[in-house]
mmCIF file of C-alpha atoms in Angstrom:
data_model
loop_
_atom_site.group_PDB
_atom_site.id
_atom_site.type_symbol
_atom_site.label_atom_id
_atom_site.label_comp_id
_atom_site.label_asym_id
_atom_site.label_seq_id
_atom_site.Cartn_x
_atom_site.Cartn_y
_atom_site.Cartn_z
ATOM 1 C CA UNK A 1 -0.517 0.242 -0.142
ATOM 2 C CA UNK A 2 2.993 2.570 0.750
ATOM 3 C CA UNK A 3 4.439 1.294 -2.166
ATOM 4 C CA UNK A 4 1.136 2.994 -4.387
ATOM 5 C CA UNK A 5 0.857 5.319 -1.992
ATOM 6 C CA UNK A 6 4.793 6.997 -3.617
ATOM 7 C CA UNK A 7 4.138 5.917 -6.671
ATOM 8 C CA UNK A 8 1.305 8.016 -6.947
ATOM 9 C CA UNK A 9 3.295 10.856 -5.084
ATOM 10 C CA UNK A 10 5.748 10.657 -7.819
ATOM 11 C CA UNK A 11 3.223 10.974 -10.237
ATOM 12 C CA UNK A 12 1.879 13.844 -8.722
ATOM 13 C CA UNK A 13 5.342 15.967 -8.209
ATOM 14 C CA UNK A 14 5.937 15.268 -12.011
ATOM 15 C CA UNK A 15 2.481 16.180 -12.574
ATOM 16 C CA UNK A 16 2.368 19.379 -10.459
ATOM 17 C CA UNK A 17 6.275 20.662 -12.020
ATOM 18 C CA UNK A 18 3.739 21.462 -14.501
ATOM 19 C CA UNK A 19 2.304 24.111 -12.191
ATOM 20 C CA UNK A 20 5.096 25.750 -10.052
ATOM 21 C CA UNK A 21 5.948 28.070 -13.503
ATOM 22 C CA UNK A 22 3.635 30.794 -12.504
ATOM 23 C CA UNK A 23 2.890 31.796 -15.639
ATOM 24 C CA UNK A 24 -1.295 30.609 -15.062
ATOM 25 C CA UNK A 25 -1.246 32.605 -12.558
ATOM 26 C CA UNK A 26 0.432 35.196 -13.505
ATOM 27 C CA UNK A 27 -1.966 36.190 -16.941
ATOM 28 C CA UNK A 28 -4.526 35.710 -14.133
ATOM 29 C CA UNK A 29 -3.358 38.356 -11.578
ATOM 30 C CA UNK A 30 -2.547 40.408 -14.979
ATOM 31 C CA UNK A 31 -6.276 40.010 -16.024
ATOM 32 C CA UNK A 32 -7.696 40.971 -12.268
ATOM 33 C CA UNK A 33 -5.333 44.003 -12.874
ATOM 34 C CA UNK A 34 -6.525 44.966 -16.343
ATOM 35 C CA UNK A 35 -10.078 44.295 -15.007
ATOM 36 C CA UNK A 36 -9.126 47.220 -12.191
ATOM 37 C CA UNK A 37 -7.186 49.172 -14.917
ATOM 38 C CA UNK A 38 -10.778 48.901 -17.206
ATOM 39 C CA UNK A 39 -13.161 49.660 -14.565
ATOM 40 C CA UNK A 40 -10.956 52.799 -12.936
ATOM 41 C CA UNK A 41 -10.474 54.417 -16.198
ATOM 42 C CA UNK A 42 -13.914 53.378 -18.225
ATOM 43 C CA UNK A 43 -12.402 50.837 -20.685
ATOM 44 C CA UNK A 44 -14.607 47.919 -20.072
ATOM 45 C CA UNK A 45 -13.501 46.413 -22.969
ATOM 46 C CA UNK A 46 -10.162 45.850 -21.522
ATOM 47 C CA UNK A 47 -11.768 44.326 -18.688
ATOM 48 C CA UNK A 48 -12.727 41.869 -21.098
ATOM 49 C CA UNK A 49 -10.704 41.005 -23.546
ATOM 50 C CA UNK A 50 -7.618 40.880 -20.470
ATOM 51 C CA UNK A 51 -8.579 36.903 -19.774
ATOM 52 C CA UNK A 52 -9.483 35.831 -22.978
ATOM 53 C CA UNK A 53 -5.873 37.427 -24.214
ATOM 54 C CA UNK A 54 -4.447 35.066 -21.378
ATOM 55 C CA UNK A 55 -5.907 31.999 -22.185
ATOM 56 C CA UNK A 56 -4.294 32.352 -25.871
ATOM 57 C CA UNK A 57 -1.000 33.412 -24.933
ATOM 58 C CA UNK A 58 -0.445 31.175 -22.098
ATOM 59 C CA UNK A 59 0.760 28.218 -23.906
ATOM 60 C CA UNK A 60 3.025 30.094 -26.595
ATOM 61 C CA UNK A 61 4.843 31.199 -23.338
ATOM 62 C CA UNK A 62 4.279 27.546 -21.275
ATOM 63 C CA UNK A 63 6.359 26.354 -24.784
ATOM 64 C CA UNK A 64 8.977 28.844 -24.982
ATOM 65 C CA UNK A 65 9.530 29.156 -21.104
ATOM 66 C CA UNK A 66 9.206 26.028 -18.948
ATOM 67 C CA UNK A 67 9.359 22.951 -21.778
ATOM 68 C CA UNK A 68 12.972 23.920 -22.542
ATOM 69 C CA UNK A 69 13.283 24.219 -18.778
ATOM 70 C CA UNK A 70 11.650 21.569 -17.529
ATOM 71 C CA UNK A 71 11.127 19.118 -20.532
ATOM 72 C CA UNK A 72 8.338 17.066 -22.008
ATOM 73 C CA UNK A 73 6.280 14.621 -20.555
ATOM 74 C CA UNK A 74 3.097 12.830 -21.753
ATOM 75 C CA UNK A 75 0.824 11.617 -18.753
ATOM 76 C CA UNK A 76 -0.795 7.825 -18.312
ATOM 77 C CA UNK A 77 -4.026 7.712 -19.855
ATOM 78 C CA UNK A 78 -5.892 7.646 -16.728
ATOM 79 C CA UNK A 79 -4.230 10.942 -15.706
ATOM 80 C CA UNK A 80 -5.015 12.081 -19.012
ATOM 81 C CA UNK A 81 -8.759 11.290 -18.464
ATOM 82 C CA UNK A 82 -8.685 12.701 -15.550
ATOM 83 C CA UNK A 83 -7.242 15.823 -17.302
ATOM 84 C CA UNK A 84 -10.081 16.011 -19.789
ATOM 85 C CA UNK A 85 -12.825 15.351 -16.783
ATOM 86 C CA UNK A 86 -11.272 18.412 -14.827
ATOM 87 C CA UNK A 87 -11.120 20.270 -18.120
ATOM 88 C CA UNK A 88 -14.807 19.775 -18.727
ATOM 89 C CA UNK A 89 -15.578 21.044 -15.123
ATOM 90 C CA UNK A 90 -14.280 24.146 -15.990
ATOM 91 C CA UNK A 91 -15.585 24.654 -18.992
ATOM 92 C CA UNK A 92 -18.932 24.420 -16.656
ATOM 93 C CA UNK A 93 -17.314 26.355 -14.378
ATOM 94 C CA UNK A 94 -16.337 29.137 -16.227
ATOM 95 C CA UNK A 95 -19.669 29.380 -18.192
ATOM 96 C CA UNK A 96 -21.732 29.467 -15.245
ATOM 97 C CA UNK A 97 -19.499 31.807 -14.615
ATOM 98 C CA UNK A 98 -19.588 34.162 -17.368
ATOM 99 C CA UNK A 99 -23.432 33.896 -17.274
ATOM 100 C CA UNK A 100 -23.209 35.150 -13.469
ATOM 101 C CA UNK A 101 -20.843 37.450 -14.534
ATOM 102 C CA UNK A 102 -23.092 38.878 -17.119
ATOM 103 C CA UNK A 103 -26.286 38.708 -14.707
ATOM 104 C CA UNK A 104 -24.426 40.694 -12.144
ATOM 105 C CA UNK A 105 -22.883 43.122 -15.273
ATOM 106 C CA UNK A 106 -27.139 43.228 -16.771
ATOM 107 C CA UNK A 107 -28.708 43.846 -12.897
ATOM 108 C CA UNK A 108 -26.001 47.344 -12.690
ATOM 109 C CA UNK A 109 -27.651 48.603 -15.095
ATOM 110 C CA UNK A 110 -31.658 49.019 -15.477
ATOM 111 C CA UNK A 111 -33.998 49.677 -12.816
ATOM 112 C CA UNK A 112 -36.444 46.655 -13.239
ATOM 113 C CA UNK A 113 -36.965 44.561 -9.444
ATOM 114 C CA UNK A 114 -34.230 41.835 -9.972
ATOM 115 C CA UNK A 115 -31.697 44.726 -11.060
ATOM 116 C CA UNK A 116 -32.710 46.493 -7.790
ATOM 117 C CA UNK A 117 -32.158 43.175 -5.764
ATOM 118 C CA UNK A 118 -28.708 42.405 -7.645
ATOM 119 C CA UNK A 119 -27.396 46.291 -6.795
ATOM 120 C CA UNK A 120 -28.486 45.640 -3.111
ATOM 121 C CA UNK A 121 -26.233 43.212 -2.339
ATOM 122 C CA UNK A 122 -23.541 45.214 -4.269
ATOM 123 C CA UNK A 123 -20.424 43.246 -5.735
ATOM 124 C CA UNK A 124 -19.903 40.306 -3.405
ATOM 125 C CA UNK A 125 -22.311 37.657 -5.335
ATOM 126 C CA UNK A 126 -19.451 38.588 -8.214
ATOM 127 C CA UNK A 127 -16.379 38.133 -5.751
ATOM 128 C CA UNK A 128 -18.799 34.394 -4.040
ATOM 129 C CA UNK A 129 -18.388 33.460 -7.515
ATOM 130 C CA UNK A 130 -14.426 34.199 -8.362
ATOM 131 C CA UNK A 131 -14.486 32.527 -4.767
ATOM 132 C CA UNK A 132 -16.043 29.722 -5.487
ATOM 133 C CA UNK A 133 -13.391 29.169 -9.122
ATOM 134 C CA UNK A 134 -10.761 29.495 -7.279
ATOM 135 C CA UNK A 135 -11.532 26.622 -5.159
ATOM 136 C CA UNK A 136 -12.674 24.691 -7.365
ATOM 137 C CA UNK A 137 -9.211 25.151 -9.168
ATOM 138 C CA UNK A 138 -7.238 24.714 -5.855
ATOM 139 C CA UNK A 139 -9.052 21.644 -5.434
ATOM 140 C CA UNK A 140 -9.376 20.185 -8.935
ATOM 141 C CA UNK A 141 -5.762 20.670 -9.637
ATOM 142 C CA UNK A 142 -4.423 20.094 -6.037
ATOM 143 C CA UNK A 143 -2.964 23.260 -5.406
ATOM 144 C CA UNK A 144 -3.406 24.696 -2.414
ATOM 145 C CA UNK A 145 -2.264 28.771 -2.868
ATOM 146 C CA UNK A 146 -5.674 28.551 -4.617
ATOM 147 C CA UNK A 147 -8.102 28.946 -1.626
ATOM 148 C CA UNK A 148 -5.640 31.684 -0.456
ATOM 149 C CA UNK A 149 -6.512 33.579 -3.654
ATOM 150 C CA UNK A 150 -9.876 32.882 -2.968
ATOM 151 C CA UNK A 151 -9.993 34.039 0.631
ATOM 152 C CA UNK A 152 -7.829 37.120 -0.926
ATOM 153 C CA UNK A 153 -10.896 37.863 -3.340
ATOM 154 C CA UNK A 154 -13.306 37.389 -0.342
ATOM 155 C CA UNK A 155 -11.616 40.116 2.087
ATOM 156 C CA UNK A 156 -11.084 42.497 -0.793
ATOM 157 C CA UNK A 157 -14.894 42.396 -1.919
ATOM 158 C CA UNK A 158 -16.088 42.303 1.371
ATOM 159 C CA UNK A 159 -13.571 45.247 3.020
ATOM 160 C CA UNK A 160 -14.759 47.587 -0.166
ATOM 161 C CA UNK A 161 -18.213 46.927 0.317
ATOM 162 C CA UNK A 162 -17.557 47.883 3.937
ATOM 163 C CA UNK A 163 -15.767 50.351 3.768
ATOM 164 C CA UNK A 164 -17.054 51.663 0.221
ATOM 165 C CA UNK A 165 -13.718 51.687 -1.220
ATOM 166 C CA UNK A 166 -13.768 51.305 -5.612
ATOM 167 C CA UNK A 167 -13.899 48.943 -7.575
ATOM 168 C CA UNK A 168 -10.247 49.271 -8.644
ATOM 169 C CA UNK A 169 -9.122 47.867 -5.108
ATOM 170 C CA UNK A 170 -11.597 45.217 -5.334
ATOM 171 C CA UNK A 171 -9.951 43.191 -8.676
ATOM 172 C CA UNK A 172 -6.634 45.657 -7.794
ATOM 173 C CA UNK A 173 -5.481 44.258 -4.376
ATOM 174 C CA UNK A 174 -6.363 39.897 -5.626
ATOM 175 C CA UNK A 175 -4.676 40.736 -8.856
ATOM 176 C CA UNK A 176 -1.949 42.262 -7.592
ATOM 177 C CA UNK A 177 -0.915 39.488 -5.077
ATOM 178 C CA UNK A 178 -1.583 36.833 -7.296
ATOM 179 C CA UNK A 179 0.226 38.743 -10.094
ATOM 180 C CA UNK A 180 3.412 38.606 -7.392
ATOM 181 C CA UNK A 181 3.040 35.205 -7.456
ATOM 182 C CA UNK A 182 3.137 34.342 -10.341
ATOM 183 C CA UNK A 183 5.699 36.060 -10.345
ATOM 184 C CA UNK A 184 8.184 34.674 -7.956
ATOM 185 C CA UNK A 185 7.123 31.219 -10.209
ATOM 186 C CA UNK A 186 8.788 32.344 -12.852
ATOM 187 C CA UNK A 187 12.053 33.776 -11.270
ATOM 188 C CA UNK A 188 12.140 30.647 -9.099
ATOM 189 C CA UNK A 189 11.298 28.289 -12.115
ATOM 190 C CA UNK A 190 13.633 30.418 -14.005
ATOM 191 C CA UNK A 191 16.626 31.019 -11.261
ATOM 192 C CA UNK A 192 17.082 27.364 -10.448
ATOM 193 C CA UNK A 193 16.322 25.345 -14.053
ATOM 194 C CA UNK A 194 18.333 27.369 -16.651
ATOM 195 C CA UNK A 195 17.514 25.925 -19.826
ATOM 196 C CA UNK A 196 19.064 22.522 -20.591
ATOM 197 C CA UNK A 197 21.332 22.160 -23.681
ATOM 198 C CA UNK A 198 19.815 20.650 -26.921
ATOM 199 C CA UNK A 199 19.980 18.011 -28.100
ATOM 200 C CA UNK A 200 22.973 16.417 -30.525
ATOM 201 C CA UNK A 201 21.691 15.730 -34.078
ATOM 202 C CA UNK A 202 20.574 12.055 -33.909
ATOM 203 C CA UNK A 203 23.318 10.532 -36.339
ATOM 204 C CA UNK A 204 21.953 8.865 -39.517
ATOM 205 C CA UNK B 1 18.329 -23.833 27.196
ATOM 206 C CA UNK B 2 16.578 -21.448 25.107
ATOM 207 C CA UNK B 3 14.451 -21.237 22.361
ATOM 208 C CA UNK B 4 15.677 -19.309 19.894
ATOM 209 C CA UNK B 5 13.781 -18.202 16.482
ATOM 210 C CA UNK B 6 15.738 -18.968 13.114
ATOM 211 C CA UNK B 7 16.506 -15.948 11.293
ATOM 212 C CA UNK B 8 14.936 -14.798 8.658
ATOM 213 C CA UNK B 9 15.898 -15.876 5.464
ATOM 214 C CA UNK B 10 17.446 -13.104 3.291
ATOM 215 C CA UNK B 11 18.952 -15.057 0.394
ATOM 216 C CA UNK B 12 16.603 -13.768 -1.808
ATOM 217 C CA UNK B 13 18.313 -10.600 -1.318
ATOM 218 C CA UNK B 14 20.764 -11.748 -3.592
ATOM 219 C CA UNK B 15 18.091 -12.854 -6.491
ATOM 220 C CA UNK B 16 17.332 -8.699 -6.718
ATOM 221 C CA UNK B 17 17.431 -7.346 -10.186
ATOM 222 C CA UNK B 18 20.732 -5.362 -9.615
ATOM 223 C CA UNK B 19 20.021 -3.351 -12.846
ATOM 224 C CA UNK B 20 17.417 -1.670 -10.944
ATOM 225 C CA UNK B 21 18.701 -2.013 -7.816
ATOM 226 C CA UNK B 22 21.032 0.917 -8.421
ATOM 227 C CA UNK B 23 19.174 3.800 -6.984
ATOM 228 C CA UNK B 24 19.419 6.405 -10.301
ATOM 229 C CA UNK B 25 18.022 3.503 -12.404
ATOM 230 C CA UNK B 26 15.652 3.183 -9.837
ATOM 231 C CA UNK B 27 14.678 6.272 -9.732
ATOM 232 C CA UNK B 28 14.488 6.911 -13.548
ATOM 233 C CA UNK B 29 12.276 3.299 -13.675
ATOM 234 C CA UNK B 30 9.935 5.162 -10.925
ATOM 235 C CA UNK B 31 9.063 7.880 -12.336
ATOM 236 C CA UNK B 32 8.454 5.810 -16.076
ATOM 237 C CA UNK B 33 6.027 3.980 -14.809
ATOM 238 C CA UNK B 34 3.812 6.266 -13.785
ATOM 239 C CA UNK B 35 3.739 8.405 -17.073
ATOM 240 C CA UNK B 36 3.132 7.389 -20.375
ATOM 241 C CA UNK B 37 6.844 8.586 -22.066
ATOM 242 C CA UNK B 38 9.206 12.015 -20.848
ATOM 243 C CA UNK B 39 12.120 13.401 -22.549
ATOM 244 C CA UNK B 40 15.597 13.635 -21.680
ATOM 245 C CA UNK B 41 15.328 17.207 -19.735
ATOM 246 C CA UNK B 42 12.423 16.465 -17.877
ATOM 247 C CA UNK B 43 14.148 13.338 -16.532
ATOM 248 C CA UNK B 44 17.420 15.096 -15.840
ATOM 249 C CA UNK B 45 15.080 17.747 -13.928
ATOM 250 C CA UNK B 46 12.765 15.310 -12.020
ATOM 251 C CA UNK B 47 15.309 12.859 -10.932
ATOM 252 C CA UNK B 48 18.037 15.607 -10.775
ATOM 253 C CA UNK B 49 21.138 13.573 -12.598
ATOM 254 C CA UNK B 50 23.433 15.400 -14.523
ATOM 255 C CA UNK B 51 23.015 14.955 -18.477
ATOM 256 C CA UNK B 52 26.129 12.416 -18.890
ATOM 257 C CA UNK B 53 24.639 10.592 -15.153
ATOM 258 C CA UNK B 54 21.589 10.026 -16.921
ATOM 259 C CA UNK B 55 22.904 9.221 -20.253
ATOM 260 C CA UNK B 56 24.953 5.994 -18.826
ATOM 261 C CA UNK B 57 21.991 4.627 -16.947
ATOM 262 C CA UNK B 58 19.606 5.213 -19.452
ATOM 263 C CA UNK B 59 22.085 3.029 -21.780
ATOM 264 C CA UNK B 60 22.047 0.308 -19.091
ATOM 265 C CA UNK B 61 18.650 0.118 -19.640
ATOM 266 C CA UNK B 62 17.941 -0.120 -23.172
ATOM 267 C CA UNK B 63 20.483 -2.919 -23.162
ATOM 268 C CA UNK B 64 18.469 -5.138 -20.617
ATOM 269 C CA UNK B 65 15.654 -3.899 -22.481
ATOM 270 C CA UNK B 66 13.834 -2.312 -20.012
ATOM 271 C CA UNK B 67 12.954 1.173 -21.635
ATOM 272 C CA UNK B 68 12.356 2.053 -25.277
ATOM 273 C CA UNK B 69 14.294 5.067 -26.422
ATOM 274 C CA UNK B 70 12.639 6.555 -29.617
ATOM 275 C CA UNK B 71 14.824 9.729 -31.352
ATOM 276 C CA UNK B 72 12.583 12.127 -33.106
ATOM 277 C CA UNK B 73 12.103 15.837 -33.939
ATOM 278 C CA UNK B 74 9.612 18.648 -32.653
ATOM 279 C CA UNK B 75 10.066 21.378 -35.002
ATOM 280 C CA UNK B 76 14.047 21.534 -36.379
ATOM 281 C CA UNK B 77 15.048 20.585 -33.155
ATOM 282 C CA UNK B 78 16.106 16.623 -31.683
ATOM 283 C CA UNK B 79 13.917 15.459 -29.444
ATOM 284 C CA UNK B 80 14.562 11.955 -27.955
ATOM 285 C CA UNK B 81 11.942 10.353 -26.159
ATOM 286 C CA UNK B 82 12.021 7.928 -23.502
ATOM 287 C CA UNK B 83 9.342 5.370 -22.064
ATOM 288 C CA UNK B 84 9.337 2.063 -19.952
ATOM 289 C CA UNK B 85 8.816 -1.097 -22.632
ATOM 290 C CA UNK B 86 6.393 -4.077 -21.302
ATOM 291 C CA UNK B 87 9.715 -6.191 -20.275
ATOM 292 C CA UNK B 88 10.866 -3.189 -18.080
ATOM 293 C CA UNK B 89 7.265 -2.959 -16.554
ATOM 294 C CA UNK B 90 7.240 -6.211 -15.667
ATOM 295 C CA UNK B 91 11.123 -6.203 -14.390
ATOM 296 C CA UNK B 92 9.637 -3.683 -12.539
ATOM 297 C CA UNK B 93 6.891 -4.709 -10.760
ATOM 298 C CA UNK B 94 9.019 -8.381 -9.931
ATOM 299 C CA UNK B 95 11.592 -6.342 -8.772
ATOM 300 C CA UNK B 96 9.123 -4.309 -6.547
ATOM 301 C CA UNK B 97 7.241 -7.673 -5.400
ATOM 302 C CA UNK B 98 9.996 -9.296 -4.158
ATOM 303 C CA UNK B 99 11.896 -7.011 -2.426
ATOM 304 C CA UNK B 100 9.014 -6.191 -0.561
ATOM 305 C CA UNK B 101 8.816 -9.602 0.548
ATOM 306 C CA UNK B 102 12.242 -9.652 1.996
ATOM 307 C CA UNK B 103 11.720 -6.499 3.439
ATOM 308 C CA UNK B 104 7.997 -7.220 4.705
ATOM 309 C CA UNK B 105 9.903 -11.006 6.117
ATOM 310 C CA UNK B 106 12.268 -8.661 8.292
ATOM 311 C CA UNK B 107 11.596 -8.490 12.080
ATOM 312 C CA UNK B 108 11.034 -4.746 13.112
#
């Protein structure tokens, strides 16, 4: 049994090595900062585009920074299946989040009864959704620091609701914390793992 | 005259697979056992072995038929992938079982 556990740990270590590069964290933090800047300066399109851009450039950064340093690994079919299930769950979660986000957005722009009710809740529903997404990521990928991000998001949103601070603070504080964490992880990866020497051409 | 229990039979230790038993090779096989395939860089990072050291151990494992090394390309760059062969998987399982049996038989 202990052998089974240790082999599982070996597999987890290999798998998690790919999430310790900080690239996704950095991009999520950057998205939050863009949202904060967008909200503060009235560029709502920036807030909407930032997460999409982050998703688009992440694979390229991974290929340019992580792969030459950590190498390439193809995980077992069981892990690939688990990963696929996780991705499907994430898509569902993100869709629900996006729908709730749209609902909250429209909630602030009208005078119908339900819109008044959403307005009365402030931005707290959105913070709950974001915190649930962060916690779900932590649970699905076994990355404990995601729970910390969820706590920071909730704290920032609730604090600013109580103290009547601007939206900039609600997005900006978690954004800066997440961005700095990602930056630290990325610097750690680059300093600890310089690019490995490239293989010599194969003999024919 | 006090009754003495017979000492545990540790002779099976002599039959332990020596190719696998070396710590570096055991580490390599343990990683290959839980993944589909890896490249040199990944193995080097995860095991902490140097390029030359890793190469020596991989050659020994390949000669024993425990791993398959495929030389290919990723884009224009040469890229070698390593995977556990069926023979290697069976040998690793047998090694686990025999070592576990000997260790289980030892008194605390």
